[in-house]
Amino acid sequence: MADDDMDASAFSRQGTFSTKAPDQGFNPALIVLLVVVGTVLIFIVGNYALFTYARKTLPPRKKKPVSKKKLKRERLKAGVAPAGD
């Protein structure tokens, strides 16, 4: 048979191989996930910091002037007679 003339030294090194794959670094999907999550976190924290800074430093908004027509309508609803009548 052809199996009888095989060298026995070929089988002696069989136990030295590892079945575990060598480490190849980080998973590419993990790197993409970390970059996306990091960017979103920086965006949210930055927006919050700018919002709080603007709230402290900017003056309050001016209210829109109420038109005379709306004032007249509100007085009529409240039961106050208009000045011209």
PDB file with one MODEL, atoms N, CA, C and O in Angstrom:
MODEL        1
ATOM      1  N   MET A   1       0.812  -1.175   0.000  1.00  0.00           N
ATOM      2  CA  MET A   1       0.000   0.000   0.000  1.00  0.00           C
ATOM      3  C   MET A   1       0.863   1.249   0.000  1.00  0.00           C
ATOM      4  O   MET A   1       2.035   1.202   0.372  1.00  0.00           O
ATOM      5  N   ALA A   2       0.278   2.371  -0.419  1.00  0.00           N
ATOM      6  CA  ALA A   2       1.034   3.615  -0.513  1.00  0.00           C
ATOM      7  C   ALA A   2       1.169   4.281   0.844  1.00  0.00           C
ATOM      8  O   ALA A   2       2.073   5.095   1.033  1.00  0.00           O
ATOM      9  N   ASP A   3       0.291   3.960   1.804  1.00  0.00           N
ATOM     10  CA  ASP A   3       0.340   4.583   3.121  1.00  0.00           C
ATOM     11  C   ASP A   3       1.506   4.066   3.948  1.00  0.00           C
ATOM     12  O   ASP A   3       1.931   4.747   4.881  1.00  0.00           O
ATOM     13  N   ASP A   4       2.028   2.910   3.646  1.00  0.00           N
ATOM     14  CA  ASP A   4       3.096   2.328   4.454  1.00  0.00           C
ATOM     15  C   ASP A   4       4.426   3.056   4.284  1.00  0.00           C
ATOM     16  O   ASP A   4       5.238   3.069   5.210  1.00  0.00           O
ATOM     17  N   ASP A   5       4.667   3.660   3.126  1.00  0.00           N
ATOM     18  CA  ASP A   5       5.965   4.279   2.917  1.00  0.00           C
ATOM     19  C   ASP A   5       6.007   5.760   3.334  1.00  0.00           C
ATOM     20  O   ASP A   5       6.950   6.456   2.959  1.00  0.00           O
ATOM     21  N   MET A   6       5.001   6.278   4.112  1.00  0.00           N
ATOM     22  CA  MET A   6       5.014   7.652   4.622  1.00  0.00           C
ATOM     23  C   MET A   6       6.015   7.778   5.751  1.00  0.00           C
ATOM     24  O   MET A   6       6.239   6.829   6.503  1.00  0.00           O
ATOM     25  N   ASP A   7       6.600   8.916   5.865  1.00  0.00           N
ATOM     26  CA  ASP A   7       7.575   9.188   6.909  1.00  0.00           C
ATOM     27  C   ASP A   7       6.848   9.418   8.232  1.00  0.00           C
ATOM     28  O   ASP A   7       5.843  10.128   8.253  1.00  0.00           O
ATOM     29  N   ALA A   8       7.309   8.858   9.301  1.00  0.00           N
ATOM     30  CA  ALA A   8       6.696   8.995  10.619  1.00  0.00           C
ATOM     31  C   ALA A   8       6.941  10.367  11.217  1.00  0.00           C
ATOM     32  O   ALA A   8       6.205  10.787  12.109  1.00  0.00           O
ATOM     33  N   SER A   9       7.963  11.077  10.742  1.00  0.00           N
ATOM     34  CA  SER A   9       8.250  12.403  11.291  1.00  0.00           C
ATOM     35  C   SER A   9       7.181  13.425  10.910  1.00  0.00           C
ATOM     36  O   SER A   9       7.082  14.473  11.547  1.00  0.00           O
ATOM     37  N   ALA A  10       6.396  13.144   9.902  1.00  0.00           N
ATOM     38  CA  ALA A  10       5.325  14.058   9.497  1.00  0.00           C
ATOM     39  C   ALA A  10       4.232  14.104  10.559  1.00  0.00           C
ATOM     40  O   ALA A  10       3.549  15.118  10.701  1.00  0.00           O
ATOM     41  N   PHE A  11       4.060  13.017  11.303  1.00  0.00           N
ATOM     42  CA  PHE A  11       3.027  12.980  12.339  1.00  0.00           C
ATOM     43  C   PHE A  11       3.531  13.502  13.682  1.00  0.00           C
ATOM     44  O   PHE A  11       2.717  13.813  14.552  1.00  0.00           O
ATOM     45  N   SER A  12       4.823  13.604  13.876  1.00  0.00           N
ATOM     46  CA  SER A  12       5.345  14.010  15.181  1.00  0.00           C
ATOM     47  C   SER A  12       5.124  15.496  15.447  1.00  0.00           C
ATOM     48  O   SER A  12       5.045  15.895  16.609  1.00  0.00           O
ATOM     49  N   ARG A  13       5.022  16.320  14.422  1.00  0.00           N
ATOM     50  CA  ARG A  13       4.813  17.757  14.613  1.00  0.00           C
ATOM     51  C   ARG A  13       3.331  18.126  14.647  1.00  0.00           C
ATOM     52  O   ARG A  13       3.010  19.314  14.693  1.00  0.00           O
ATOM     53  N   GLN A  14       2.460  17.202  14.628  1.00  0.00           N
ATOM     54  CA  GLN A  14       1.030  17.479  14.529  1.00  0.00           C
ATOM     55  C   GLN A  14       0.500  18.195  15.778  1.00  0.00           C
ATOM     56  O   GLN A  14      -0.398  19.028  15.657  1.00  0.00           O
ATOM     57  N   GLY A  15       1.014  17.905  16.942  1.00  0.00           N
ATOM     58  CA  GLY A  15       0.509  18.505  18.172  1.00  0.00           C
ATOM     59  C   GLY A  15       0.962  19.934  18.386  1.00  0.00           C
ATOM     60  O   GLY A  15       0.457  20.576  19.308  1.00  0.00           O
ATOM     61  N   THR A  16       1.871  20.473  17.608  1.00  0.00           N
ATOM     62  CA  THR A  16       2.372  21.833  17.833  1.00  0.00           C
ATOM     63  C   THR A  16       1.509  22.899  17.190  1.00  0.00           C
ATOM     64  O   THR A  16       1.671  24.079  17.503  1.00  0.00           O
ATOM     65  N   PHE A  17       0.594  22.528  16.301  1.00  0.00           N
ATOM     66  CA  PHE A  17      -0.250  23.524  15.665  1.00  0.00           C
ATOM     67  C   PHE A  17      -1.378  23.932  16.598  1.00  0.00           C
ATOM     68  O   PHE A  17      -1.911  23.102  17.334  1.00  0.00           O
ATOM     69  N   SER A  18      -1.735  25.185  16.569  1.00  0.00           N
ATOM     70  CA  SER A  18      -2.813  25.703  17.397  1.00  0.00           C
ATOM     71  C   SER A  18      -4.087  25.771  16.561  1.00  0.00           C
ATOM     72  O   SER A  18      -4.049  26.100  15.376  1.00  0.00           O
ATOM     73  N   THR A  19      -5.191  25.463  17.183  1.00  0.00           N
ATOM     74  CA  THR A  19      -6.469  25.539  16.476  1.00  0.00           C
ATOM     75  C   THR A  19      -7.046  26.946  16.549  1.00  0.00           C
ATOM     76  O   THR A  19      -8.010  27.256  15.848  1.00  0.00           O
ATOM     77  N   LYS A  20      -6.464  27.808  17.395  1.00  0.00           N
ATOM     78  CA  LYS A  20      -6.961  29.174  17.553  1.00  0.00           C
ATOM     79  C   LYS A  20      -6.369  30.055  16.456  1.00  0.00           C
ATOM     80  O   LYS A  20      -5.181  29.961  16.148  1.00  0.00           O
ATOM     81  N   ALA A  21      -7.203  30.909  15.873  1.00  0.00           N
ATOM     82  CA  ALA A  21      -6.722  31.834  14.845  1.00  0.00           C
ATOM     83  C   ALA A  21      -5.926  32.945  15.524  1.00  0.00           C
ATOM     84  O   ALA A  21      -6.280  33.359  16.628  1.00  0.00           O
ATOM     85  N   PRO A  22      -4.886  33.428  14.906  1.00  0.00           N
ATOM     86  CA  PRO A  22      -4.109  34.505  15.514  1.00  0.00           C
ATOM     87  C   PRO A  22      -4.919  35.792  15.584  1.00  0.00           C
ATOM     88  O   PRO A  22      -5.769  36.038  14.728  1.00  0.00           O
ATOM     89  N   ASP A  23      -4.662  36.615  16.598  1.00  0.00           N
ATOM     90  CA  ASP A  23      -5.372  37.882  16.744  1.00  0.00           C
ATOM     91  C   ASP A  23      -4.998  38.805  15.598  1.00  0.00           C
ATOM     92  O   ASP A  23      -3.823  38.976  15.271  1.00  0.00           O
ATOM     93  N   GLN A  24      -6.017  39.396  14.997  1.00  0.00           N
ATOM     94  CA  GLN A  24      -5.773  40.270  13.855  1.00  0.00           C
ATOM     95  C   GLN A  24      -6.155  41.704  14.185  1.00  0.00           C
ATOM     96  O   GLN A  24      -6.374  42.491  13.264  1.00  0.00           O
ATOM     97  N   GLY A  25      -6.244  42.079  15.453  1.00  0.00           N
ATOM     98  CA  GLY A  25      -6.594  43.445  15.813  1.00  0.00           C
ATOM     99  C   GLY A  25      -8.089  43.587  16.041  1.00  0.00           C
ATOM    100  O   GLY A  25      -8.801  42.611  16.276  1.00  0.00           O
ATOM    101  N   PHE A  26      -8.544  44.830  15.965  1.00  0.00           N
ATOM    102  CA  PHE A  26      -9.958  45.114  16.208  1.00  0.00           C
ATOM    103  C   PHE A  26     -10.808  44.703  15.015  1.00  0.00           C
ATOM    104  O   PHE A  26     -10.345  44.657  13.875  1.00  0.00           O
ATOM    105  N   ASN A  27     -12.036  44.414  15.309  1.00  0.00           N
ATOM    106  CA  ASN A  27     -13.018  44.128  14.282  1.00  0.00           C
ATOM    107  C   ASN A  27     -13.341  45.444  13.558  1.00  0.00           C
ATOM    108  O   ASN A  27     -13.594  46.441  14.234  1.00  0.00           O
ATOM    109  N   PRO A  28     -13.345  45.495  12.248  1.00  0.00           N
ATOM    110  CA  PRO A  28     -13.629  46.750  11.545  1.00  0.00           C
ATOM    111  C   PRO A  28     -15.006  47.330  11.883  1.00  0.00           C
ATOM    112  O   PRO A  28     -15.167  48.550  11.926  1.00  0.00           O
ATOM    113  N   ALA A  29     -15.983  46.482  12.118  1.00  0.00           N
ATOM    114  CA  ALA A  29     -17.310  46.973  12.485  1.00  0.00           C
ATOM    115  C   ALA A  29     -17.263  47.668  13.841  1.00  0.00           C
ATOM    116  O   ALA A  29     -17.974  48.649  14.058  1.00  0.00           O
ATOM    117  N   LEU A  30     -16.437  47.172  14.748  1.00  0.00           N
ATOM    118  CA  LEU A  30     -16.294  47.803  16.067  1.00  0.00           C
ATOM    119  C   LEU A  30     -15.670  49.183  15.928  1.00  0.00           C
ATOM    120  O   LEU A  30     -16.075  50.116  16.622  1.00  0.00           O
ATOM    121  N   ILE A  31     -14.708  49.323  15.058  1.00  0.00           N
ATOM    122  CA  ILE A  31     -14.065  50.623  14.852  1.00  0.00           C
ATOM    123  C   ILE A  31     -15.067  51.620  14.278  1.00  0.00           C
ATOM    124  O   ILE A  31     -15.126  52.765  14.725  1.00  0.00           O
ATOM    125  N   VAL A  32     -15.852  51.195  13.295  1.00  0.00           N
ATOM    126  CA  VAL A  32     -16.864  52.084  12.707  1.00  0.00           C
ATOM    127  C   VAL A  32     -17.900  52.472  13.750  1.00  0.00           C
ATOM    128  O   VAL A  32     -18.302  53.633  13.823  1.00  0.00           O
ATOM    129  N   LEU A  33     -18.330  51.519  14.551  1.00  0.00           N
ATOM    130  CA  LEU A  33     -19.307  51.800  15.598  1.00  0.00           C
ATOM    131  C   LEU A  33     -18.760  52.802  16.608  1.00  0.00           C
ATOM    132  O   LEU A  33     -19.464  53.732  17.001  1.00  0.00           O
ATOM    133  N   LEU A  34     -17.524  52.622  17.026  1.00  0.00           N
ATOM    134  CA  LEU A  34     -16.921  53.544  17.982  1.00  0.00           C
ATOM    135  C   LEU A  34     -16.783  54.947  17.404  1.00  0.00           C
ATOM    136  O   LEU A  34     -17.008  55.931  18.109  1.00  0.00           O
ATOM    137  N   VAL A  35     -16.418  55.049  16.134  1.00  0.00           N
ATOM    138  CA  VAL A  35     -16.278  56.367  15.508  1.00  0.00           C
ATOM    139  C   VAL A  35     -17.633  57.061  15.409  1.00  0.00           C
ATOM    140  O   VAL A  35     -17.741  58.253  15.697  1.00  0.00           O
ATOM    141  N   VAL A  36     -18.663  56.325  15.005  1.00  0.00           N
ATOM    142  CA  VAL A  36     -20.001  56.923  14.860  1.00  0.00           C
ATOM    143  C   VAL A  36     -20.551  57.340  16.219  1.00  0.00           C
ATOM    144  O   VAL A  36     -21.058  58.452  16.365  1.00  0.00           O
ATOM    145  N   VAL A  37     -20.457  56.464  17.210  1.00  0.00           N
ATOM    146  CA  VAL A  37     -20.977  56.785  18.544  1.00  0.00           C
ATOM    147  C   VAL A  37     -20.187  57.945  19.148  1.00  0.00           C
ATOM    148  O   VAL A  37     -20.769  58.826  19.781  1.00  0.00           O
ATOM    149  N   GLY A  38     -18.878  57.950  18.960  1.00  0.00           N
ATOM    150  CA  GLY A  38     -18.057  59.051  19.470  1.00  0.00           C
ATOM    151  C   GLY A  38     -18.430  60.373  18.833  1.00  0.00           C
ATOM    152  O   GLY A  38     -18.510  61.392  19.520  1.00  0.00           O
ATOM    153  N   THR A  39     -18.658  60.371  17.531  1.00  0.00           N
ATOM    154  CA  THR A  39     -19.042  61.599  16.832  1.00  0.00           C
ATOM    155  C   THR A  39     -20.395  62.109  17.319  1.00  0.00           C
ATOM    156  O   THR A  39     -20.569  63.308  17.534  1.00  0.00           O
ATOM    157  N   VAL A  40     -21.340  61.209  17.490  1.00  0.00           N
ATOM    158  CA  VAL A  40     -22.670  61.614  17.967  1.00  0.00           C
ATOM    159  C   VAL A  40     -22.578  62.168  19.392  1.00  0.00           C
ATOM    160  O   VAL A  40     -23.218  63.173  19.706  1.00  0.00           O
ATOM    161  N   LEU A  41     -21.797  61.529  20.248  1.00  0.00           N
ATOM    162  CA  LEU A  41     -21.643  62.024  21.615  1.00  0.00           C
ATOM    163  C   LEU A  41     -20.992  63.396  21.642  1.00  0.00           C
ATOM    164  O   LEU A  41     -21.424  64.273  22.390  1.00  0.00           O
ATOM    165  N   ILE A  42     -19.959  63.591  20.836  1.00  0.00           N
ATOM    166  CA  ILE A  42     -19.302  64.907  20.780  1.00  0.00           C
ATOM    167  C   ILE A  42     -20.289  65.969  20.283  1.00  0.00           C
ATOM    168  O   ILE A  42     -20.305  67.090  20.792  1.00  0.00           O
ATOM    169  N   PHE A  43     -21.102  65.617  19.301  1.00  0.00           N
ATOM    170  CA  PHE A  43     -22.102  66.554  18.773  1.00  0.00           C
ATOM    171  C   PHE A  43     -23.112  66.945  19.850  1.00  0.00           C
ATOM    172  O   PHE A  43     -23.425  68.125  20.008  1.00  0.00           O
ATOM    173  N   ILE A  44     -23.624  65.960  20.592  1.00  0.00           N
ATOM    174  CA  ILE A  44     -24.637  66.238  21.620  1.00  0.00           C
ATOM    175  C   ILE A  44     -24.040  67.061  22.752  1.00  0.00           C
ATOM    176  O   ILE A  44     -24.644  68.038  23.193  1.00  0.00           O
ATOM    177  N   VAL A  45     -22.866  66.677  23.225  1.00  0.00           N
ATOM    178  CA  VAL A  45     -22.230  67.414  24.325  1.00  0.00           C
ATOM    179  C   VAL A  45     -21.883  68.827  23.879  1.00  0.00           C
ATOM    180  O   VAL A  45     -22.062  69.775  24.644  1.00  0.00           O
ATOM    181  N   GLY A  46     -21.390  68.985  22.654  1.00  0.00           N
ATOM    182  CA  GLY A  46     -21.064  70.317  22.146  1.00  0.00           C
ATOM    183  C   GLY A  46     -22.288  71.201  22.025  1.00  0.00           C
ATOM    184  O   GLY A  46     -22.244  72.377  22.385  1.00  0.00           O
ATOM    185  N   ASN A  47     -23.378  70.646  21.523  1.00  0.00           N
ATOM    186  CA  ASN A  47     -24.614  71.427  21.417  1.00  0.00           C
ATOM    187  C   ASN A  47     -25.121  71.838  22.790  1.00  0.00           C
ATOM    188  O   ASN A  47     -25.581  72.967  22.965  1.00  0.00           O
ATOM    189  N   TYR A  48     -25.047  70.954  23.753  1.00  0.00           N
ATOM    190  CA  TYR A  48     -25.509  71.294  25.103  1.00  0.00           C
ATOM    191  C   TYR A  48     -24.636  72.391  25.708  1.00  0.00           C
ATOM    192  O   TYR A  48     -25.146  73.310  26.349  1.00  0.00           O
ATOM    193  N   ALA A  49     -23.317  72.296  25.503  1.00  0.00           N
ATOM    194  CA  ALA A  49     -22.414  73.315  26.041  1.00  0.00           C
ATOM    195  C   ALA A  49     -22.693  74.676  25.394  1.00  0.00           C
ATOM    196  O   ALA A  49     -22.736  75.696  26.082  1.00  0.00           O
ATOM    197  N   LEU A  50     -22.881  74.687  24.078  1.00  0.00           N
ATOM    198  CA  LEU A  50     -23.196  75.950  23.401  1.00  0.00           C
ATOM    199  C   LEU A  50     -24.542  76.506  23.846  1.00  0.00           C
ATOM    200  O   LEU A  50     -24.697  77.719  23.991  1.00  0.00           O
ATOM    201  N   PHE A  51     -25.505  75.637  24.060  1.00  0.00           N
ATOM    202  CA  PHE A  51     -26.835  76.083  24.504  1.00  0.00           C
ATOM    203  C   PHE A  51     -26.766  76.731  25.877  1.00  0.00           C
ATOM    204  O   PHE A  51     -27.338  77.800  26.095  1.00  0.00           O
ATOM    205  N   THR A  52     -26.063  76.082  26.807  1.00  0.00           N
ATOM    206  CA  THR A  52     -25.971  76.661  28.152  1.00  0.00           C
ATOM    207  C   THR A  52     -25.162  77.955  28.149  1.00  0.00           C
ATOM    208  O   THR A  52     -25.492  78.886  28.884  1.00  0.00           O
ATOM    209  N   TYR A  53     -24.106  78.031  27.333  1.00  0.00           N
ATOM    210  CA  TYR A  53     -23.322  79.256  27.237  1.00  0.00           C
ATOM    211  C   TYR A  53     -24.161  80.388  26.666  1.00  0.00           C
ATOM    212  O   TYR A  53     -24.110  81.511  27.167  1.00  0.00           O
ATOM    213  N   ALA A  54     -24.937  80.102  25.618  1.00  0.00           N
ATOM    214  CA  ALA A  54     -25.774  81.126  24.993  1.00  0.00           C
ATOM    215  C   ALA A  54     -26.879  81.578  25.946  1.00  0.00           C
ATOM    216  O   ALA A  54     -27.234  82.756  25.975  1.00  0.00           O
ATOM    217  N   ARG A  55     -27.414  80.655  26.715  1.00  0.00           N
ATOM    218  CA  ARG A  55     -28.487  81.019  27.648  1.00  0.00           C
ATOM    219  C   ARG A  55     -27.975  81.959  28.734  1.00  0.00           C
ATOM    220  O   ARG A  55     -28.710  82.826  29.208  1.00  0.00           O
ATOM    221  N   LYS A  56     -26.707  81.784  29.130  1.00  0.00           N
ATOM    222  CA  LYS A  56     -26.136  82.639  30.168  1.00  0.00           C
ATOM    223  C   LYS A  56     -25.726  83.999  29.620  1.00  0.00           C
ATOM    224  O   LYS A  56     -25.883  85.008  30.307  1.00  0.00           O
ATOM    225  N   THR A  57     -25.206  84.046  28.408  1.00  0.00           N
ATOM    226  CA  THR A  57     -24.586  85.278  27.924  1.00  0.00           C
ATOM    227  C   THR A  57     -25.508  86.140  27.071  1.00  0.00           C
ATOM    228  O   THR A  57     -25.384  87.364  27.102  1.00  0.00           O
ATOM    229  N   LEU A  58     -26.420  85.555  26.315  1.00  0.00           N
ATOM    230  CA  LEU A  58     -27.271  86.360  25.443  1.00  0.00           C
ATOM    231  C   LEU A  58     -28.387  87.020  26.239  1.00  0.00           C
ATOM    232  O   LEU A  58     -28.887  86.438  27.201  1.00  0.00           O
ATOM    233  N   PRO A  59     -28.784  88.227  25.850  1.00  0.00           N
ATOM    234  CA  PRO A  59     -29.912  88.874  26.545  1.00  0.00           C
ATOM    235  C   PRO A  59     -31.213  88.173  26.171  1.00  0.00           C
ATOM    236  O   PRO A  59     -31.287  87.509  25.137  1.00  0.00           O
ATOM    237  N   PRO A  60     -32.236  88.319  27.006  1.00  0.00           N
ATOM    238  CA  PRO A  60     -33.518  87.676  26.671  1.00  0.00           C
ATOM    239  C   PRO A  60     -34.121  88.305  25.413  1.00  0.00           C
ATOM    240  O   PRO A  60     -33.857  89.463  25.090  1.00  0.00           O
ATOM    241  N   ARG A  61     -34.916  87.531  24.728  1.00  0.00           N
ATOM    242  CA  ARG A  61     -35.549  88.010  23.499  1.00  0.00           C
ATOM    243  C   ARG A  61     -36.582  89.089  23.808  1.00  0.00           C
ATOM    244  O   ARG A  61     -37.229  89.098  24.856  1.00  0.00           O
ATOM    245  N   LYS A  62     -36.700  89.988  22.852  1.00  0.00           N
ATOM    246  CA  LYS A  62     -37.763  90.985  22.975  1.00  0.00           C
ATOM    247  C   LYS A  62     -39.068  90.352  22.522  1.00  0.00           C
ATOM    248  O   LYS A  62     -39.106  89.584  21.561  1.00  0.00           O
ATOM    249  N   LYS A  63     -40.131  90.688  23.229  1.00  0.00           N
ATOM    250  CA  LYS A  63     -41.435  90.172  22.819  1.00  0.00           C
ATOM    251  C   LYS A  63     -41.948  91.004  21.654  1.00  0.00           C
ATOM    252  O   LYS A  63     -41.661  92.195  21.542  1.00  0.00           O
ATOM    253  N   LYS A  64     -42.711  90.351  20.797  1.00  0.00           N
ATOM    254  CA  LYS A  64     -43.307  91.058  19.673  1.00  0.00           C
ATOM    255  C   LYS A  64     -44.339  92.049  20.202  1.00  0.00           C
ATOM    256  O   LYS A  64     -45.054  91.745  21.157  1.00  0.00           O
ATOM    257  N   PRO A  65     -44.421  93.211  19.602  1.00  0.00           N
ATOM    258  CA  PRO A  65     -45.471  94.148  20.035  1.00  0.00           C
ATOM    259  C   PRO A  65     -46.850  93.620  19.634  1.00  0.00           C
ATOM    260  O   PRO A  65     -47.038  93.103  18.533  1.00  0.00           O
ATOM    261  N   VAL A  66     -47.786  93.759  20.530  1.00  0.00           N
ATOM    262  CA  VAL A  66     -49.140  93.283  20.273  1.00  0.00           C
ATOM    263  C   VAL A  66     -49.871  94.341  19.467  1.00  0.00           C
ATOM    264  O   VAL A  66     -49.815  95.527  19.792  1.00  0.00           O
ATOM    265  N   SER A  67     -50.546  93.916  18.430  1.00  0.00           N
ATOM    266  CA  SER A  67     -51.239  94.874  17.569  1.00  0.00           C
ATOM    267  C   SER A  67     -52.450  95.468  18.291  1.00  0.00           C
ATOM    268  O   SER A  67     -52.989  94.888  19.234  1.00  0.00           O
ATOM    269  N   LYS A  68     -52.856  96.643  17.814  1.00  0.00           N
ATOM    270  CA  LYS A  68     -54.000  97.331  18.424  1.00  0.00           C
ATOM    271  C   LYS A  68     -55.277  96.519  18.242  1.00  0.00           C
ATOM    272  O   LYS A  68     -56.157  96.526  19.103  1.00  0.00           O
ATOM    273  N   LYS A  69     -55.368  95.827  17.126  1.00  0.00           N
ATOM    274  CA  LYS A  69     -56.554  95.019  16.857  1.00  0.00           C
ATOM    275  C   LYS A  69     -56.673  93.895  17.888  1.00  0.00           C
ATOM    276  O   LYS A  69     -57.766  93.617  18.381  1.00  0.00           O
ATOM    277  N   LYS A  70     -55.540  93.247  18.214  1.00  0.00           N
ATOM    278  CA  LYS A  70     -55.571  92.174  19.204  1.00  0.00           C
ATOM    279  C   LYS A  70     -55.877  92.720  20.594  1.00  0.00           C
ATOM    280  O   LYS A  70     -56.617  92.100  21.357  1.00  0.00           O
ATOM    281  N   LEU A  71     -55.311  93.876  20.924  1.00  0.00           N
ATOM    282  CA  LEU A  71     -55.602  94.487  22.217  1.00  0.00           C
ATOM    283  C   LEU A  71     -57.091  94.791  22.363  1.00  0.00           C
ATOM    284  O   LEU A  71     -57.686  94.547  23.413  1.00  0.00           O
ATOM    285  N   LYS A  72     -57.684  95.326  21.295  1.00  0.00           N
ATOM    286  CA  LYS A  72     -59.109  95.652  21.314  1.00  0.00           C
ATOM    287  C   LYS A  72     -59.952  94.395  21.499  1.00  0.00           C
ATOM    288  O   LYS A  72     -60.921  94.396  22.258  1.00  0.00           O
ATOM    289  N   ARG A  73     -59.572  93.306  20.791  1.00  0.00           N
ATOM    290  CA  ARG A  73     -60.306  92.041  20.884  1.00  0.00           C
ATOM    291  C   ARG A  73     -60.197  91.464  22.294  1.00  0.00           C
ATOM    292  O   ARG A  73     -61.181  90.958  22.835  1.00  0.00           O
ATOM    293  N   GLU A  74     -58.998  91.539  22.896  1.00  0.00           N
ATOM    294  CA  GLU A  74     -58.811  91.015  24.252  1.00  0.00           C
ATOM    295  C   GLU A  74     -59.614  91.815  25.271  1.00  0.00           C
ATOM    296  O   GLU A  74     -60.165  91.244  26.213  1.00  0.00           O
ATOM    297  N   ARG A  75     -59.683  93.127  25.091  1.00  0.00           N
ATOM    298  CA  ARG A  75     -60.472  93.965  26.018  1.00  0.00           C
ATOM    299  C   ARG A  75     -61.959  93.637  25.905  1.00  0.00           C
ATOM    300  O   ARG A  75     -62.673  93.614  26.908  1.00  0.00           O
ATOM    301  N   LEU A  76     -62.425  93.381  24.671  1.00  0.00           N
ATOM    302  CA  LEU A  76     -63.831  93.023  24.501  1.00  0.00           C
ATOM    303  C   LEU A  76     -64.154  91.684  25.167  1.00  0.00           C
ATOM    304  O   LEU A  76     -65.229  91.501  25.738  1.00  0.00           O
ATOM    305  N   LYS A  77     -63.193  90.749  25.080  1.00  0.00           N
ATOM    306  CA  LYS A  77     -63.411  89.448  25.730  1.00  0.00           C
ATOM    307  C   LYS A  77     -63.429  89.603  27.236  1.00  0.00           C
ATOM    308  O   LYS A  77     -64.168  88.902  27.927  1.00  0.00           O
ATOM    309  N   ALA A  78     -62.617  90.522  27.752  1.00  0.00           N
ATOM    310  CA  ALA A  78     -62.543  90.709  29.203  1.00  0.00           C
ATOM    311  C   ALA A  78     -63.755  91.483  29.738  1.00  0.00           C
ATOM    312  O   ALA A  78     -64.003  91.484  30.944  1.00  0.00           O
ATOM    313  N   GLY A  79     -64.511  92.142  28.849  1.00  0.00           N
ATOM    314  CA  GLY A  79     -65.694  92.846  29.289  1.00  0.00           C
ATOM    315  C   GLY A  79     -65.464  94.333  29.484  1.00  0.00           C
ATOM    316  O   GLY A  79     -66.349  95.032  29.979  1.00  0.00           O
ATOM    317  N   VAL A  80     -64.304  94.826  29.109  1.00  0.00           N
ATOM    318  CA  VAL A  80     -64.043  96.266  29.232  1.00  0.00           C
ATOM    319  C   VAL A  80     -64.538  96.935  27.975  1.00  0.00           C
ATOM    320  O   VAL A  80     -64.230  96.491  26.869  1.00  0.00           O
ATOM    321  N   ALA A  81     -65.305  98.002  28.131  1.00  0.00           N
ATOM    322  CA  ALA A  81     -65.849  98.700  26.973  1.00  0.00           C
ATOM    323  C   ALA A  81     -64.733  99.464  26.269  1.00  0.00           C
ATOM    324  O   ALA A  81     -63.858 100.032  26.922  1.00  0.00           O
ATOM    325  N   PRO A  82     -64.761  99.479  24.930  1.00  0.00           N
ATOM    326  CA  PRO A  82     -63.741 100.226  24.203  1.00  0.00           C
ATOM    327  C   PRO A  82     -63.816 101.717  24.518  1.00  0.00           C
ATOM    328  O   PRO A  82     -64.877 102.229  24.876  1.00  0.00           O
ATOM    329  N   ALA A  83     -62.705 102.398  24.386  1.00  0.00           N
ATOM    330  CA  ALA A  83     -62.618 103.804  24.772  1.00  0.00           C
ATOM    331  C   ALA A  83     -63.453 104.702  23.872  1.00  0.00           C
ATOM    332  O   ALA A  83     -63.946 105.729  24.339  1.00  0.00           O
ATOM    333  N   GLY A  84     -63.630 104.361  22.610  1.00  0.00           N
ATOM    334  CA  GLY A  84     -64.348 105.204  21.663  1.00  0.00           C
ATOM    335  C   GLY A  84     -65.861 105.112  21.794  1.00  0.00           C
ATOM    336  O   GLY A  84     -66.566 105.951  21.231  1.00  0.00           O
ATOM    337  N   ASP A  85     -66.379 104.145  22.501  1.00  0.00           N
ATOM    338  CA  ASP A  85     -67.842 103.962  22.548  1.00  0.00           C
ATOM    339  C   ASP A  85     -68.460 104.659  23.724  1.00  0.00           C
ATOM    340  O   ASP A  85     -69.677 104.602  23.906  1.00  0.00           O
TER     341      ASP A  85
ENDMDL
END
